[in-house]
PDB file of C-alpha atoms in Angstrom:
ATOM      1  CA  MET A   1     -53.799 -13.505   7.396  1.00 43.00           C
ATOM      2  CA  LEU A   2     -52.793 -10.540   5.206  1.00 43.00           C
ATOM      3  CA  ILE A   3     -51.714  -8.560   8.279  1.00 49.00           C
ATOM      4  CA  MET A   4     -49.580 -11.496   9.430  1.00 41.00           C
ATOM      5  CA  LEU A   5     -47.902 -11.765   6.012  1.00 42.00           C
ATOM      6  CA  ASN A   6     -47.171  -8.034   6.004  1.00 51.00           C
ATOM      7  CA  LYS A   7     -45.616  -8.289   9.463  1.00 49.00           C
ATOM      8  CA  LEU A   8     -43.450 -11.198   8.329  1.00 47.00           C
ATOM      9  CA  ARG A   9     -42.288  -9.225   5.286  1.00 55.00           C
ATOM     10  CA  GLU A  10     -41.548  -6.205   7.476  1.00 59.00           C
ATOM     11  CA  LYS A  11     -39.555  -8.353   9.895  1.00 67.00           C
ATOM     12  CA  SER A  12     -37.611  -9.958   7.030  1.00 77.00           C
ATOM     13  CA  SER A  13     -36.852  -6.513   5.600  1.00 79.00           C
ATOM     14  CA  LEU A  14     -35.505  -5.268   8.931  1.00 83.00           C
ATOM     15  CA  ILE A  15     -33.358  -8.382   9.290  1.00 87.00           C
ATOM     16  CA  GLY A  16     -31.991  -7.900   5.758  1.00 85.00           C
ATOM     17  CA  ILE A  17     -31.266  -4.211   6.399  1.00 85.00           C
ATOM     18  CA  PHE A  18     -29.495  -5.049   9.661  1.00 90.00           C
ATOM     19  CA  TRP A  19     -27.239  -7.635   8.011  1.00 92.00           C
ATOM     20  CA  MET A  20     -26.432  -5.286   5.115  1.00 90.00           C
ATOM     21  CA  ILE A  21     -25.405  -2.503   7.521  1.00 90.00           C
ATOM     22  CA  VAL A  22     -23.179  -4.992   9.355  1.00 94.00           C
ATOM     23  CA  THR A  23     -21.749  -6.067   5.982  1.00 94.00           C
ATOM     24  CA  THR A  24     -20.764  -2.485   5.078  1.00 92.00           C
ATOM     25  CA  ILE A  25     -18.821  -2.203   8.340  1.00 94.00           C
ATOM     26  CA  PHE A  26     -16.967  -5.480   7.789  1.00 95.00           C
ATOM     27  CA  PHE A  27     -16.069  -4.689   4.160  1.00 92.00           C
ATOM     28  CA  VAL A  28     -14.645  -1.290   5.111  1.00 93.00           C
ATOM     29  CA  GLY A  29     -12.716  -3.098   7.847  1.00 94.00           C
ATOM     30  CA  VAL A  30     -11.156  -5.331   5.184  1.00 91.00           C
ATOM     31  CA  THR A  31     -10.121  -2.260   3.177  1.00 90.00           C
ATOM     32  CA  ILE A  32      -8.555  -0.649   6.250  1.00 92.00           C
ATOM     33  CA  PHE A  33      -6.348  -3.637   7.073  1.00 92.00           C
ATOM     34  CA  VAL A  34      -5.344  -4.268   3.443  1.00 90.00           C
ATOM     35  CA  LYS A  35      -4.301  -0.614   3.239  1.00 90.00           C
ATOM     36  CA  ILE A  36      -2.278  -1.022   6.444  1.00 90.00           C
ATOM     37  CA  LEU A  37      -0.355  -3.879   4.782  1.00 88.00           C
ATOM     38  CA  GLY A  38       0.378  -1.595   1.828  1.00 82.00           C
ATOM     39  CA  GLU A  39       2.185  -2.539  -1.384  1.00 77.00           C
ATOM     40  CA  LYS A  40       4.974  -4.553   0.286  1.00 82.00           C
ATOM     41  CA  ILE A  41       2.921  -7.742  -0.125  1.00 89.00           C
ATOM     42  CA  PRO A  42       1.613  -8.647  -3.624  1.00 89.00           C
ATOM     43  CA  SER A  43      -2.177  -8.356  -3.809  1.00 87.00           C
ATOM     44  CA  SER A  44      -2.454 -11.908  -5.173  1.00 89.00           C
ATOM     45  CA  GLN A  45      -0.608 -13.266  -2.119  1.00 92.00           C
ATOM     46  CA  THR A  46      -2.747 -11.272   0.326  1.00 91.00           C
ATOM     47  CA  ALA A  47      -5.919 -12.425  -1.442  1.00 91.00           C
ATOM     48  CA  PHE A  48      -4.716 -16.046  -1.498  1.00 93.00           C
ATOM     49  CA  LEU A  49      -3.909 -16.106   2.229  1.00 92.00           C
ATOM     50  CA  ARG A  50      -7.185 -14.350   3.064  1.00 89.00           C
ATOM     51  CA  TYR A  51      -9.172 -17.098   1.294  1.00 90.00           C
ATOM     52  CA  LEU A  52      -6.887 -19.896   2.519  1.00 92.00           C
ATOM     53  CA  PHE A  53      -7.523 -18.946   6.148  1.00 90.00           C
ATOM     54  CA  GLY A  54     -11.222 -18.513   5.344  1.00 84.00           C
ATOM     55  CA  THR A  55     -11.269 -22.054   3.950  1.00 87.00           C
ATOM     56  CA  ILE A  56      -9.613 -23.400   7.100  1.00 88.00           C
ATOM     57  CA  PHE A  57     -12.207 -21.653   9.297  1.00 83.00           C
ATOM     58  CA  LEU A  58     -15.083 -23.132   7.273  1.00 80.00           C
ATOM     59  CA  LEU A  59     -13.534 -26.543   6.488  1.00 82.00           C
ATOM     60  CA  PRO A  60     -15.963 -28.629   8.621  1.00 80.00           C
ATOM     61  CA  ILE A  61     -18.924 -27.033   6.817  1.00 74.00           C
ATOM     62  CA  ILE A  62     -17.301 -27.499   3.387  1.00 73.00           C
ATOM     63  CA  ILE A  63     -16.559 -31.196   4.013  1.00 76.00           C
ATOM     64  CA  ASN A  64     -20.103 -31.839   5.219  1.00 76.00           C
ATOM     65  CA  SER A  65     -21.623 -29.954   2.255  1.00 68.00           C
ATOM     66  CA  PHE A  66     -19.704 -31.984  -0.337  1.00 67.00           C
ATOM     67  CA  ARG A  67     -21.646 -35.105   0.659  1.00 67.00           C
ATOM     68  CA  ASP A  68     -24.942 -33.995  -0.878  1.00 66.00           C
ATOM     69  CA  ILE A  69     -24.016 -31.360  -3.457  1.00 67.00           C
ATOM     70  CA  GLN A  70     -25.043 -31.831  -7.092  1.00 69.00           C
ATOM     71  CA  ILE A  71     -22.470 -31.733  -9.895  1.00 68.00           C
ATOM     72  CA  LYS A  72     -24.246 -28.854 -11.645  1.00 68.00           C
ATOM     73  CA  LEU A  73     -24.001 -26.800  -8.445  1.00 75.00           C
ATOM     74  CA  ILE A  74     -20.275 -27.529  -8.112  1.00 81.00           C
ATOM     75  CA  ASN A  75     -19.776 -26.231 -11.654  1.00 84.00           C
ATOM     76  CA  LYS A  76     -21.585 -22.999 -10.754  1.00 83.00           C
ATOM     77  CA  PHE A  77     -19.525 -22.584  -7.572  1.00 85.00           C
ATOM     78  CA  ILE A  78     -16.315 -23.145  -9.552  1.00 88.00           C
ATOM     79  CA  LEU A  79     -17.302 -20.631 -12.236  1.00 88.00           C
ATOM     80  CA  ARG A  80     -18.307 -18.046  -9.644  1.00 88.00           C
ATOM     81  CA  SER A  81     -15.030 -18.538  -7.763  1.00 91.00           C
ATOM     82  CA  PHE A  82     -12.991 -18.141 -10.964  1.00 92.00           C
ATOM     83  CA  PHE A  83     -14.418 -14.670 -11.560  1.00 90.00           C
ATOM     84  CA  HIS A  84     -14.211 -13.876  -7.855  1.00 91.00           C
ATOM     85  CA  ALA A  85     -10.501 -14.765  -7.732  1.00 93.00           C
ATOM     86  CA  ILE A  86      -9.738 -12.307 -10.536  1.00 93.00           C
ATOM     87  CA  GLY A  87     -11.943  -9.622  -8.987  1.00 93.00           C
ATOM     88  CA  VAL A  88     -10.509  -9.933  -5.500  1.00 92.00           C
ATOM     89  CA  SER A  89      -6.897  -9.710  -6.760  1.00 91.00           C
ATOM     90  CA  LEU A  90      -7.726  -6.483  -8.594  1.00 94.00           C
ATOM     91  CA  TRP A  91      -9.693  -5.193  -5.599  1.00 92.00           C
ATOM     92  CA  PHE A  92      -6.873  -5.885  -3.129  1.00 89.00           C
ATOM     93  CA  TYR A  93      -4.397  -4.091  -5.398  1.00 92.00           C
ATOM     94  CA  SER A  94      -6.693  -1.066  -5.714  1.00 93.00           C
ATOM     95  CA  MET A  95      -7.038  -0.814  -1.946  1.00 89.00           C
ATOM     96  CA  THR A  96      -3.284  -0.292  -1.583  1.00 88.00           C
ATOM     97  CA  VAL A  97      -2.919   2.530  -4.130  1.00 90.00           C
ATOM     98  CA  ILE A  98      -6.115   4.639  -4.133  1.00 90.00           C
ATOM     99  CA  THR A  99      -8.232   6.105  -1.342  1.00 91.00           C
ATOM    100  CA  ILE A 100     -10.752   4.005   0.564  1.00 90.00           C
ATOM    101  CA  ALA A 101     -13.546   6.300  -0.637  1.00 91.00           C
ATOM    102  CA  GLU A 102     -12.526   5.789  -4.292  1.00 92.00           C
ATOM    103  CA  VAL A 103     -12.475   2.012  -3.860  1.00 91.00           C
ATOM    104  CA  THR A 104     -15.972   2.090  -2.386  1.00 89.00           C
ATOM    105  CA  ALA A 105     -17.446   4.599  -4.854  1.00 90.00           C
ATOM    106  CA  ILE A 106     -16.141   2.793  -7.952  1.00 90.00           C
ATOM    107  CA  GLY A 107     -17.265  -0.502  -6.421  1.00 88.00           C
ATOM    108  CA  TYR A 108     -20.854   0.778  -6.562  1.00 85.00           C
ATOM    109  CA  LEU A 109     -20.683   0.172 -10.330  1.00 87.00           C
ATOM    110  CA  THR A 110     -20.932  -3.599  -9.792  1.00 84.00           C
ATOM    111  CA  PRO A 111     -24.786  -3.712  -9.814  1.00 80.00           C
ATOM    112  CA  ILE A 112     -24.757  -1.732 -13.070  1.00 82.00           C
ATOM    113  CA  PHE A 113     -22.361  -4.241 -14.603  1.00 85.00           C
ATOM    114  CA  VAL A 114     -24.694  -6.974 -13.308  1.00 80.00           C
ATOM    115  CA  CYS A 115     -27.514  -5.310 -15.250  1.00 79.00           C
ATOM    116  CA  ILE A 116     -25.392  -5.075 -18.409  1.00 81.00           C
ATOM    117  CA  GLY A 117     -24.322  -8.704 -17.968  1.00 78.00           C
ATOM    118  CA  ALA A 118     -27.940  -9.835 -17.633  1.00 74.00           C
ATOM    119  CA  ILE A 119     -28.817  -7.983 -20.848  1.00 76.00           C
ATOM    120  CA  ILE A 120     -25.909  -9.548 -22.773  1.00 76.00           C
ATOM    121  CA  LEU A 121     -25.865 -13.069 -21.302  1.00 71.00           C
ATOM    122  CA  PHE A 122     -29.543 -13.652 -20.551  1.00 66.00           C
ATOM    123  CA  LYS A 123     -30.967 -11.537 -23.390  1.00 68.00           C
ATOM    124  CA  GLU A 124     -32.967  -9.347 -21.007  1.00 65.00           C
ATOM    125  CA  ASN A 125     -34.730  -6.397 -22.611  1.00 71.00           C
ATOM    126  CA  ILE A 126     -32.913  -3.049 -22.657  1.00 68.00           C
ATOM    127  CA  LYS A 127     -35.792  -1.128 -21.131  1.00 75.00           C
ATOM    128  CA  GLY A 128     -35.814   2.634 -20.693  1.00 78.00           C
ATOM    129  CA  PHE A 129     -35.194   2.598 -16.953  1.00 78.00           C
ATOM    130  CA  ARG A 130     -32.196   0.285 -17.377  1.00 78.00           C
ATOM    131  CA  ALA A 131     -30.681   2.511 -20.051  1.00 82.00           C
ATOM    132  CA  PHE A 132     -31.268   5.524 -17.791  1.00 86.00           C
ATOM    133  CA  ALA A 133     -29.605   3.832 -14.782  1.00 85.00           C
ATOM    134  CA  ILE A 134     -26.608   2.753 -16.868  1.00 83.00           C
ATOM    135  CA  THR A 135     -26.212   6.267 -18.306  1.00 87.00           C
ATOM    136  CA  LEU A 136     -26.528   7.873 -14.866  1.00 89.00           C
ATOM    137  CA  SER A 137     -23.930   5.533 -13.370  1.00 87.00           C
ATOM    138  CA  PHE A 138     -21.579   6.287 -16.277  1.00 86.00           C
ATOM    139  CA  ILE A 139     -21.901   9.999 -15.467  1.00 90.00           C
ATOM    140  CA  GLY A 140     -21.099   9.214 -11.817  1.00 88.00           C
ATOM    141  CA  ALA A 141     -18.017   7.243 -12.841  1.00 88.00           C
ATOM    142  CA  MET A 142     -16.819  10.110 -15.056  1.00 89.00           C
ATOM    143  CA  ILE A 143     -17.200  12.532 -12.126  1.00 90.00           C
ATOM    144  CA  ILE A 144     -15.022  10.269  -9.968  1.00 89.00           C
ATOM    145  CA  LEU A 145     -12.362   9.623 -12.615  1.00 85.00           C
ATOM    146  CA  ARG A 146     -12.504  13.055 -14.334  1.00 84.00           C
ATOM    147  CA  PRO A 147     -10.691  11.984 -17.537  1.00 76.00           C
ATOM    148  CA  GLY A 148      -9.101  14.973 -19.245  1.00 65.00           C
ATOM    149  CA  PHE A 149      -8.855  16.850 -15.944  1.00 74.00           C
ATOM    150  CA  GLN A 150      -6.620  14.354 -14.169  1.00 77.00           C
ATOM    151  CA  GLU A 151      -4.673  11.242 -15.123  1.00 80.00           C
ATOM    152  CA  ILE A 152      -6.587   8.013 -14.493  1.00 80.00           C
ATOM    153  CA  ASN A 153      -4.191   5.876 -12.480  1.00 88.00           C
ATOM    154  CA  LEU A 154      -3.659   2.115 -12.452  1.00 92.00           C
ATOM    155  CA  GLY A 155      -5.506   1.728  -9.150  1.00 91.00           C
ATOM    156  CA  GLN A 156      -8.658   3.286 -10.604  1.00 92.00           C
ATOM    157  CA  TYR A 157      -8.457   1.135 -13.735  1.00 93.00           C
ATOM    158  CA  SER A 158      -7.951  -1.904 -11.515  1.00 95.00           C
ATOM    159  CA  MET A 159     -11.003  -1.092  -9.390  1.00 94.00           C
ATOM    160  CA  LEU A 160     -13.158  -0.519 -12.486  1.00 93.00           C
ATOM    161  CA  LEU A 161     -12.144  -3.929 -13.791  1.00 94.00           C
ATOM    162  CA  ALA A 162     -12.728  -5.484 -10.355  1.00 95.00           C
ATOM    163  CA  ALA A 163     -16.284  -4.087 -10.267  1.00 92.00           C
ATOM    164  CA  PHE A 164     -16.888  -5.516 -13.741  1.00 91.00           C
ATOM    165  CA  VAL A 165     -15.527  -8.980 -12.871  1.00 91.00           C
ATOM    166  CA  PHE A 166     -17.386  -9.100  -9.543  1.00 90.00           C
ATOM    167  CA  SER A 167     -20.640  -8.614 -11.458  1.00 86.00           C
ATOM    168  CA  PHE A 168     -20.317 -12.127 -12.901  1.00 84.00           C
ATOM    169  CA  SER A 169     -19.919 -13.485  -9.377  1.00 83.00           C
ATOM    170  CA  TYR A 170     -23.010 -11.640  -8.151  1.00 78.00           C
ATOM    171  CA  LEU A 171     -25.057 -12.736 -11.184  1.00 78.00           C
ATOM    172  CA  MET A 172     -24.831 -16.235  -9.729  1.00 79.00           C
ATOM    173  CA  VAL A 173     -25.131 -15.587  -5.993  1.00 72.00           C
ATOM    174  CA  LYS A 174     -28.916 -15.068  -5.922  1.00 65.00           C
ATOM    175  CA  TYR A 175     -29.456 -18.432  -7.630  1.00 68.00           C
ATOM    176  CA  LEU A 176     -27.050 -20.175  -5.265  1.00 73.00           C
ATOM    177  CA  ALA A 177     -28.695 -18.488  -2.260  1.00 65.00           C
ATOM    178  CA  ASN A 178     -31.875 -20.397  -3.100  1.00 68.00           C
ATOM    179  CA  THR A 179     -30.111 -23.765  -3.137  1.00 70.00           C
ATOM    180  CA  LYS A 180     -27.572 -23.750  -0.276  1.00 68.00           C
ATOM    181  CA  SER A 181     -27.146 -22.143   3.149  1.00 71.00           C
ATOM    182  CA  SER A 182     -25.185 -18.923   3.685  1.00 68.00           C
ATOM    183  CA  LEU A 183     -22.306 -20.788   5.346  1.00 72.00           C
ATOM    184  CA  GLU A 184     -22.110 -23.326   2.516  1.00 76.00           C
ATOM    185  CA  ILE A 185     -22.058 -20.605  -0.155  1.00 79.00           C
ATOM    186  CA  VAL A 186     -19.241 -18.748   1.605  1.00 77.00           C
ATOM    187  CA  GLY A 187     -17.419 -22.019   2.275  1.00 80.00           C
ATOM    188  CA  PHE A 188     -17.415 -23.127  -1.355  1.00 82.00           C
ATOM    189  CA  LEU A 189     -16.427 -19.621  -2.474  1.00 84.00           C
ATOM    190  CA  SER A 190     -13.447 -19.748  -0.096  1.00 85.00           C
ATOM    191  CA  ILE A 191     -12.101 -23.136  -1.179  1.00 89.00           C
ATOM    192  CA  PHE A 192     -12.431 -22.682  -4.944  1.00 91.00           C
ATOM    193  CA  THR A 193     -11.185 -19.078  -4.886  1.00 93.00           C
ATOM    194  CA  THR A 194      -8.140 -20.255  -2.910  1.00 94.00           C
ATOM    195  CA  ILE A 195      -7.413 -22.864  -5.584  1.00 94.00           C
ATOM    196  CA  PHE A 196      -7.614 -20.304  -8.403  1.00 95.00           C
ATOM    197  CA  LEU A 197      -5.414 -17.807  -6.522  1.00 95.00           C
ATOM    198  CA  THR A 198      -2.665 -20.340  -5.720  1.00 95.00           C
ATOM    199  CA  PRO A 199      -0.627 -20.020  -8.976  1.00 94.00           C
ATOM    200  CA  LEU A 200      -0.660 -16.197  -8.868  1.00 90.00           C
ATOM    201  CA  ALA A 201       0.350 -16.170  -5.204  1.00 93.00           C
ATOM    202  CA  LEU A 202       3.258 -18.584  -5.731  1.00 93.00           C
ATOM    203  CA  ILE A 203       4.640 -16.577  -8.668  1.00 92.00           C
ATOM    204  CA  HIS A 204       4.840 -13.355  -6.622  1.00 87.00           C
ATOM    205  CA  TRP A 205       5.441 -14.880  -3.159  1.00 92.00           C
ATOM    206  CA  VAL A 206       7.351 -12.856  -0.542  1.00 93.00           C
ATOM    207  CA  GLU A 207       8.338 -13.716   3.029  1.00 92.00           C
ATOM    208  CA  LEU A 208       6.007 -12.391   5.730  1.00 93.00           C
ATOM    209  CA  ASN A 209       6.679 -11.363   9.311  1.00 93.00           C
ATOM    210  CA  THR A 210       4.482 -12.233  12.293  1.00 94.00           C
ATOM    211  CA  ASP A 211       2.632  -8.903  12.274  1.00 93.00           C
ATOM    212  CA  GLN A 212       1.754  -9.234   8.590  1.00 93.00           C
ATOM    213  CA  ILE A 213       0.484 -12.792   9.046  1.00 92.00           C
ATOM    214  CA  SER A 214      -1.636 -11.668  12.011  1.00 93.00           C
ATOM    215  CA  ILE A 215      -3.188  -8.848   9.965  1.00 93.00           C
ATOM    216  CA  ILE A 216      -3.966 -11.214   7.069  1.00 91.00           C
ATOM    217  CA  ILE A 217      -5.638 -13.669   9.460  1.00 92.00           C
ATOM    218  CA  LEU A 218      -7.707 -10.775  10.815  1.00 94.00           C
ATOM    219  CA  ILE A 219      -8.601  -9.732   7.237  1.00 91.00           C
ATOM    220  CA  SER A 220      -9.691 -13.296   6.531  1.00 89.00           C
ATOM    221  CA  ILE A 221     -11.927 -13.440   9.602  1.00 91.00           C
ATOM    222  CA  ILE A 222     -13.531 -10.057   8.887  1.00 93.00           C
ATOM    223  CA  ALA A 223     -14.005 -10.761   5.161  1.00 87.00           C
ATOM    224  CA  THR A 224     -15.446 -14.239   5.760  1.00 82.00           C
ATOM    225  CA  ILE A 225     -17.955 -12.855   8.251  1.00 90.00           C
ATOM    226  CA  GLY A 226     -18.724 -10.011   5.811  1.00 90.00           C
ATOM    227  CA  HIS A 227     -19.527 -12.448   2.993  1.00 80.00           C
ATOM    228  CA  LEU A 228     -21.676 -14.444   5.398  1.00 84.00           C
ATOM    229  CA  THR A 229     -23.670 -11.405   6.556  1.00 90.00           C
ATOM    230  CA  MET A 230     -24.065 -10.207   2.942  1.00 86.00           C
ATOM    231  CA  THR A 231     -25.476 -13.596   1.920  1.00 80.00           C
ATOM    232  CA  MET A 232     -27.803 -13.526   4.934  1.00 85.00           C
ATOM    233  CA  ALA A 233     -29.012 -10.051   3.907  1.00 87.00           C
ATOM    234  CA  ILE A 234     -29.707 -11.226   0.343  1.00 80.00           C
ATOM    235  CA  LYS A 235     -31.562 -14.291   1.615  1.00 80.00           C
ATOM    236  CA  ALA A 236     -33.639 -12.297   4.123  1.00 81.00           C
ATOM    237  CA  THR A 237     -35.155  -9.795   1.704  1.00 76.00           C
ATOM    238  CA  THR A 238     -34.967  -8.282  -1.786  1.00 73.00           C
ATOM    239  CA  MET A 239     -32.100  -6.221  -3.199  1.00 69.00           C
ATOM    240  CA  THR A 240     -34.589  -3.342  -3.514  1.00 68.00           C
ATOM    241  CA  ILE A 241     -34.772  -3.100   0.266  1.00 76.00           C
ATOM    242  CA  ILE A 242     -31.091  -3.473   1.128  1.00 80.00           C
ATOM    243  CA  GLN A 243     -29.421  -1.677  -1.819  1.00 73.00           C
ATOM    244  CA  PRO A 244     -29.858   1.899  -0.440  1.00 76.00           C
ATOM    245  CA  PHE A 245     -28.089   0.952   2.786  1.00 81.00           C
ATOM    246  CA  THR A 246     -24.867   0.151   0.940  1.00 83.00           C
ATOM    247  CA  PHE A 247     -24.410   3.945   0.918  1.00 82.00           C
ATOM    248  CA  LEU A 248     -23.194   3.592   4.503  1.00 86.00           C
ATOM    249  CA  GLN A 249     -20.078   1.872   3.183  1.00 89.00           C
ATOM    250  CA  LEU A 250     -19.077   5.143   1.496  1.00 88.00           C
ATOM    251  CA  VAL A 251     -19.726   7.010   4.761  1.00 88.00           C
ATOM    252  CA  TRP A 252     -17.535   4.606   6.772  1.00 91.00           C
ATOM    253  CA  SER A 253     -14.869   4.743   4.020  1.00 91.00           C
ATOM    254  CA  VAL A 254     -14.620   8.534   4.081  1.00 89.00           C
ATOM    255  CA  ILE A 255     -14.434   8.593   7.890  1.00 91.00           C
ATOM    256  CA  ALA A 256     -11.793   5.830   8.004  1.00 92.00           C
ATOM    257  CA  GLY A 257      -9.708   7.418   5.235  1.00 91.00           C
ATOM    258  CA  ILE A 258      -9.615  10.810   6.944  1.00 90.00           C
ATOM    259  CA  MET A 259      -9.071   9.547  10.502  1.00 91.00           C
ATOM    260  CA  LEU A 260      -6.667   6.647   9.892  1.00 92.00           C
ATOM    261  CA  PHE A 261      -4.770   7.495   6.696  1.00 90.00           C
ATOM    262  CA  ASP A 262      -4.990  11.293   6.516  1.00 90.00           C
ATOM    263  CA  GLU A 263      -6.779  11.052   3.161  1.00 89.00           C
ATOM    264  CA  LYS A 264      -8.268  14.262   1.811  1.00 88.00           C
ATOM    265  CA  LEU A 265     -12.015  14.538   1.339  1.00 85.00           C
ATOM    266  CA  ASP A 266     -12.559  14.461  -2.441  1.00 89.00           C
ATOM    267  CA  ILE A 267     -15.971  15.996  -3.134  1.00 91.00           C
ATOM    268  CA  PHE A 268     -15.947  14.603  -6.697  1.00 91.00           C
ATOM    269  CA  VAL A 269     -15.602  11.040  -5.366  1.00 90.00           C
ATOM    270  CA  ILE A 270     -18.487  11.620  -2.940  1.00 91.00           C
ATOM    271  CA  ILE A 271     -20.770  13.164  -5.584  1.00 92.00           C
ATOM    272  CA  GLY A 272     -19.896  10.495  -8.155  1.00 91.00           C
ATOM    273  CA  GLY A 273     -20.427   7.711  -5.619  1.00 89.00           C
ATOM    274  CA  ILE A 274     -23.830   9.101  -4.616  1.00 91.00           C
ATOM    275  CA  ILE A 275     -24.908   9.363  -8.279  1.00 90.00           C
ATOM    276  CA  ILE A 276     -23.864   5.761  -8.953  1.00 87.00           C
ATOM    277  CA  LEU A 277     -25.650   4.575  -5.801  1.00 86.00           C
ATOM    278  CA  ILE A 278     -28.818   6.462  -6.791  1.00 88.00           C
ATOM    279  CA  SER A 279     -28.708   4.784 -10.209  1.00 87.00           C
ATOM    280  CA  THR A 280     -28.261   1.295  -8.722  1.00 82.00           C
ATOM    281  CA  THR A 281     -31.028   1.854  -6.167  1.00 82.00           C
ATOM    282  CA  TYR A 282     -33.361   3.155  -8.889  1.00 82.00           C
ATOM    283  CA  LEU A 283     -32.508   0.107 -11.005  1.00 79.00           C
ATOM    284  CA  SER A 284     -33.279  -2.267  -8.107  1.00 74.00           C
ATOM    285  CA  ILE A 285     -36.637  -0.610  -7.409  1.00 76.00           C
ATOM    286  CA  LYS A 286     -37.720  -0.634 -11.067  1.00 75.00           C
ATOM    287  CA  ASP A 287     -36.560  -4.218 -11.598  1.00 69.00           C
ATOM    288  CA  ALA A 288     -38.567  -5.331  -8.557  1.00 66.00           C
ATOM    289  CA  LYS A 289     -41.729  -3.790 -10.021  1.00 68.00           C
ATOM    290  CA  GLU A 290     -41.313  -5.549 -13.365  1.00 63.00           C
TER     291      GLU A 290
END
């Protein structure tokens, strides 16, 4: 019986790892196409259309899910989507003005912000390993940003804020993953995020050509699948298992930046990103043992 349970855990871990690797590829794909669009389209409009098309793709699932959803769950989905709408607008803007590697490396701070949020909101103990992980990630962020040695630009500030805001979204996703299916979670995220992004998109709306609309539809498809595979990874196994494999997103980002956008390899971004990832992985492992 014990052998069978171990085999099941091993299989679940492999499934979770597989889906997380797939997720890293899809999320870098989103960054690539947003960067192709550039700054000609406001980030709020791009984000709005991405989630609007995602909602259309998942509409049958959303309609069916509304029939048996509890009010308290709707409130949690709405709250998560509110934070997500802010985060995704900041994220989309960052992708147009800083390198893909920087976007990815700074984004690794999200789990650390999740930890800080859990300490503040849920009164979790500030244990030694958590303080160490937070300090280590701060050092990694300073290596990337290098304040005093270079000017911190608006794109970097925007990505830092995006990572912080996304942490509130991810604080809720594990709870929701235990109550609804992966498709339902992504579906509700799409519809409520679209609603929150609508006013911002309308204020800064610009006319789009056919090529731009096609790229945004492609972004929506890739991002929707990415959120689905990420949720499947989280449901399959623990964050301890899948967290280290998010490093691949930095690898894909560096390769894509150099090959597609002629971005220079910034060793400080790589080192800082690795340090932050080590701190988040260490935090996941220690939290799992508690």
